[in-house]
């Protein structure tokens, strides 16, 4: 399949489920300000690699952030919606459920090795209906082996289903700089602070404070991948100082924001 620009011409696209190959791979390049794909699903599973930019994917009752050099696995038949902003370069392999019995049954994010990245990019330049039984098929076998050996690297946030909590989530994502207290948010949905805390734990498995901190980390990673400075990201999340934001980031992910993104920076020479 060709490397697609988005929005792509209709005749550039062939529905992957209609291609009788165990693995079908394509690339997409976009420099538009916003890319949104509404909730949909495919019979085949998807390995979705982000090379430049960052995207978010909501599925399986959770929100996933995929920064550069990371990928997300979307099992076949999983309803998912994708959102990305800014410059985007990515590669997607659609995998038939019968291609390998080891394919994950659940959604997950993975750390992409240099070999897996190069295999996905190379495979994206093959014809959609590549010849089976030859070198193209062998490349796809190696691609699947490398994917199945990859380590999990989740930036995952459980999303509540309760409508009261969803209202809070929507407000937080619209205005992430507002750092209202648990008591404030409870009042907004006509609950006591204790009831809101219990409901959040029941719906997400996290305390309200821990869930909100995880949301802040995911929004921070997405903004950093879009090219925003650490200072702008910290301010946009309501932190009064950069050091306090950096401390929170290091506590959650083990490294500073600068080191985290440097490890995911794409080398043009690759």
Coordinates of C-alpha atoms in Angstrom, one line a residue:
X1 CA 0.0 0.0 0.0
X2 CA 1.2 3.6 -0.6
X3 CA 2.4 6.0 2.1
X4 CA -0.8 7.9 2.5
X5 CA -1.3 11.6 3.2
X6 CA -4.3 12.5 5.2
X7 CA -7.0 13.2 4.1
X8 CA -6.2 10.6 1.4
X9 CA -7.8 10.1 -1.9
X10 CA -10.4 7.3 -1.9
X11 CA -8.6 5.3 -4.6
X12 CA -5.4 5.3 -2.5
X13 CA -7.1 3.2 0.2
X14 CA -8.0 -0.5 0.3
X15 CA -9.9 -1.7 3.4
X16 CA -7.3 -4.0 5.1
X17 CA -10.0 -6.5 6.1
X18 CA -10.6 -7.1 2.4
X19 CA -6.9 -7.9 1.6
X20 CA -6.3 -11.7 1.8
X21 CA -2.9 -11.4 3.4
X22 CA -2.0 -12.3 7.1
X23 CA -0.3 -8.9 7.6
X24 CA -1.0 -5.7 5.7
X25 CA 1.1 -2.6 6.5
X26 CA 0.8 1.0 5.4
X27 CA 2.2 4.4 6.4
X28 CA 0.5 7.7 7.0
X29 CA 2.0 11.2 6.9
X30 CA 0.0 14.2 8.0
X31 CA 0.9 17.9 8.6
X32 CA -2.7 19.0 9.2
X33 CA -3.5 20.6 12.6
X34 CA -5.9 17.9 13.6
X35 CA -6.7 14.3 12.7
X36 CA -9.7 12.5 14.2
X37 CA -11.1 9.0 13.4
X38 CA -14.4 8.3 15.0
X39 CA -15.1 5.1 16.9
X40 CA -14.7 2.1 14.5
X41 CA -13.2 -1.4 14.4
X42 CA -11.6 -3.9 12.0
X43 CA -11.6 -7.7 12.0
X44 CA -7.8 -7.6 11.9
X45 CA -5.8 -6.4 14.9
X46 CA -3.5 -3.4 14.5
X47 CA 0.0 -2.5 15.5
X48 CA 0.1 1.2 15.3
X49 CA 3.5 2.8 15.5
X50 CA 4.1 6.6 16.0
X51 CA 7.3 7.8 14.4
X52 CA 6.7 11.5 14.8
X53 CA 4.1 13.4 16.8
X54 CA 1.8 11.7 19.3
X55 CA -1.8 10.4 19.2
X56 CA -4.4 9.3 21.7
X57 CA -6.6 6.2 21.3
X58 CA -9.7 5.5 23.4
X59 CA -10.6 1.8 23.6
X60 CA -11.4 -1.0 26.1
X61 CA -12.6 1.5 28.6
X62 CA -9.3 3.4 28.7
X63 CA -7.3 6.2 27.1
X64 CA -3.9 5.4 25.6
X65 CA -1.3 8.0 24.7
X66 CA 1.3 6.9 22.1
X67 CA 4.4 9.1 21.9
X68 CA 7.2 8.8 19.3
X69 CA 8.9 5.4 19.0
X70 CA 6.1 3.7 20.8
X71 CA 3.2 1.6 19.4
X72 CA -0.2 0.4 20.6
X73 CA -1.8 -2.9 19.9
X74 CA -5.5 -2.9 19.1
X75 CA -7.0 -6.4 19.0
X76 CA -9.3 -7.3 16.2
X77 CA -12.9 -6.3 16.7
X78 CA -12.0 -3.7 19.3
X79 CA -14.0 -0.4 19.0
X80 CA -11.5 2.5 19.1
X81 CA -11.3 6.2 18.3
X82 CA -8.1 8.0 17.4
X83 CA -7.1 11.6 17.8
X84 CA -3.8 13.4 16.8
X85 CA -2.7 17.0 16.4
X86 CA 0.2 18.5 14.6
X87 CA 2.7 16.8 12.3
X88 CA 2.2 13.0 12.3
X89 CA 4.1 10.1 10.8
X90 CA 3.0 6.6 11.7
X91 CA 3.0 3.0 10.4
X92 CA 0.2 0.5 10.9
X93 CA 0.2 -3.2 10.4
X94 CA -3.2 -5.0 10.2
X95 CA -2.8 -8.6 11.5
X96 CA -5.2 -11.4 10.8
X97 CA -6.4 -13.0 14.0
X98 CA -5.2 -16.4 12.7
X99 CA -1.7 -15.2 11.8
X100 CA -0.2 -16.2 15.2
X101 CA -1.8 -17.8 18.2
X102 CA 0.5 -15.6 20.4
X103 CA -1.2 -12.4 19.5
X104 CA -2.3 -10.4 22.6
X105 CA -6.0 -10.7 23.5
X106 CA -6.0 -7.3 25.3
X107 CA -5.0 -3.8 24.2
X108 CA -1.5 -2.8 25.2
X109 CA 1.2 -0.2 24.5
X110 CA 4.7 -1.4 23.6
X111 CA 8.3 -0.1 23.4
X112 CA 9.4 -0.3 19.8
X113 CA 12.9 -1.7 19.1
X114 CA 14.9 -0.2 16.2
X115 CA 14.4 -3.5 14.3
X116 CA 10.6 -3.5 14.7
X117 CA 10.5 0.1 13.6
X118 CA 12.5 -0.6 10.4
X119 CA 10.4 -3.7 9.6
X120 CA 7.2 -1.7 9.8
X121 CA 8.6 1.1 7.6
X122 CA 9.9 -1.5 5.1
X123 CA 6.7 -3.4 5.0
X124 CA 4.7 -0.2 4.5
X125 CA 6.3 0.1 1.0
X126 CA 5.3 -3.4 -0.1
X127 CA 2.3 -3.8 -2.5
X128 CA -0.9 -4.5 -0.7
X129 CA -1.3 -7.9 -2.4
X130 CA 2.4 -8.9 -2.1
X131 CA 3.4 -12.4 -3.3
X132 CA 2.9 -15.0 -0.6
X133 CA 5.5 -17.6 0.1
X134 CA 8.4 -15.4 -0.9
X135 CA 10.7 -12.8 0.8
X136 CA 7.7 -10.5 1.6
X137 CA 6.0 -13.2 3.6
X138 CA 9.2 -14.0 5.5
X139 CA 9.6 -10.3 6.3
X140 CA 6.1 -10.3 7.8
X141 CA 6.9 -13.4 9.9
X142 CA 10.0 -11.6 11.4
X143 CA 7.9 -8.5 12.0
X144 CA 5.4 -10.5 14.0
X145 CA 8.2 -12.2 16.0
X146 CA 9.7 -8.9 16.9
X147 CA 6.4 -7.4 17.9
X148 CA 5.6 -10.4 20.1
X149 CA 9.0 -10.0 21.8
X150 CA 8.5 -6.3 22.6
X151 CA 8.2 -5.1 26.1
X152 CA 5.0 -3.4 27.4
X153 CA 5.3 0.4 27.9
X154 CA 1.9 1.6 28.9
X155 CA 0.8 5.1 29.1
X156 CA -2.7 4.0 29.9
X157 CA -5.6 5.7 31.8
X158 CA -8.7 3.8 32.8
X159 CA -11.7 5.8 31.7
X160 CA -14.8 5.7 33.9
X161 CA -18.2 4.9 32.5
X162 CA -20.4 6.6 35.2
X163 CA -21.9 9.7 33.6
X164 CA -21.0 11.9 36.6
X165 CA -17.3 10.9 36.4
X166 CA -17.4 11.4 32.6
X167 CA -18.5 15.0 33.1
X168 CA -15.6 15.6 35.4
X169 CA -13.2 13.9 32.8
X170 CA -14.5 16.1 30.0
X171 CA -14.0 19.2 32.1
X172 CA -10.5 18.2 33.1
X173 CA -9.5 17.5 29.5
X174 CA -11.0 20.7 28.3
X175 CA -9.3 22.8 31.0
X176 CA -6.3 20.8 32.3
X177 CA -4.9 23.9 33.9
X178 CA -7.7 24.0 36.5
X179 CA -6.5 22.1 39.6
X180 CA -9.7 22.0 41.6
X181 CA -9.9 20.0 44.8
X182 CA -11.7 16.7 45.3
X183 CA -14.3 18.6 47.3
X184 CA -14.8 21.1 44.4
X185 CA -15.3 18.3 41.9
X186 CA -17.6 16.4 44.2
X187 CA -19.8 19.5 44.5
X188 CA -19.9 19.9 40.7
X189 CA -21.6 16.5 40.4
X190 CA -23.7 16.8 43.6
X191 CA -21.8 14.2 45.6
X192 CA -19.8 14.1 48.8
X193 CA -16.1 14.0 48.5
X194 CA -16.0 10.6 50.1
X195 CA -18.6 9.2 47.7
X196 CA -16.7 10.6 44.7
X197 CA -13.5 9.0 46.0
X198 CA -15.2 5.6 46.4
X199 CA -16.8 5.9 43.0
X200 CA -13.5 6.7 41.3
X201 CA -11.8 3.8 42.9
X202 CA -14.6 1.4 41.8
X203 CA -14.6 2.7 38.2
X204 CA -10.9 3.1 37.6
X205 CA -9.0 1.2 40.3
X206 CA -7.3 4.4 41.3
X207 CA -7.8 7.1 43.9
X208 CA -9.1 10.4 42.5
X209 CA -5.8 12.1 43.1
X210 CA -3.8 9.3 41.5
X211 CA -6.1 9.2 38.5
X212 CA -5.9 12.9 38.0
X213 CA -2.0 12.8 38.2
X214 CA -2.0 10.0 35.6
X215 CA -4.1 12.1 33.3
X216 CA -1.7 15.0 33.7
X217 CA 1.3 12.8 32.8
X218 CA -0.5 11.6 29.6
X219 CA -1.5 15.1 28.5
X220 CA 2.1 16.3 29.2
X221 CA 3.6 13.6 27.1
X222 CA 1.3 14.3 24.3
X223 CA 2.0 18.1 24.4
X224 CA 5.8 17.5 24.6
X225 CA 5.6 15.2 21.6
X226 CA 3.7 17.9 19.7
X227 CA 6.7 20.3 20.2
X228 CA 5.6 22.4 23.2
X229 CA 8.3 23.5 25.6
X230 CA 8.4 22.1 29.2
X231 CA 7.5 25.6 30.5
X232 CA 4.4 25.8 28.3
X233 CA 3.3 22.3 29.2
X234 CA 3.8 22.9 32.9
X235 CA 1.8 26.2 32.7
X236 CA -0.9 24.5 30.6
X237 CA -1.4 21.9 33.3
X238 CA -1.7 24.5 36.1
X239 CA 1.7 24.1 37.7
X240 CA 3.0 27.3 39.3
X241 CA 6.6 26.4 38.5
X242 CA 8.5 24.2 36.1
X243 CA 10.5 22.5 39.0
X244 CA 7.2 21.3 40.6
X245 CA 6.0 19.9 37.3
X246 CA 9.4 18.2 36.6
X247 CA 9.3 16.7 40.1
X248 CA 5.9 15.2 39.4
X249 CA 6.9 13.9 36.0
X250 CA 10.1 12.3 37.4
X251 CA 8.1 10.7 40.2
X252 CA 5.6 9.2 37.8
X253 CA 7.9 8.1 34.9
X254 CA 11.3 7.9 36.6
X255 CA 13.0 10.5 34.4
X256 CA 12.7 14.2 33.7
X257 CA 10.6 15.4 30.8
X258 CA 13.7 16.4 28.8
X259 CA 15.3 13.0 29.2
X260 CA 12.0 11.2 28.4
X261 CA 11.5 13.0 25.1
X262 CA 15.2 12.8 24.2
X263 CA 15.0 9.0 24.3
X264 CA 12.1 9.2 21.9
X265 CA 13.5 11.8 19.5
X266 CA 13.6 10.5 15.9
X267 CA 17.1 10.6 14.4
X268 CA 16.7 11.7 10.7
X269 CA 19.7 9.6 9.8
X270 CA 17.8 6.3 10.7

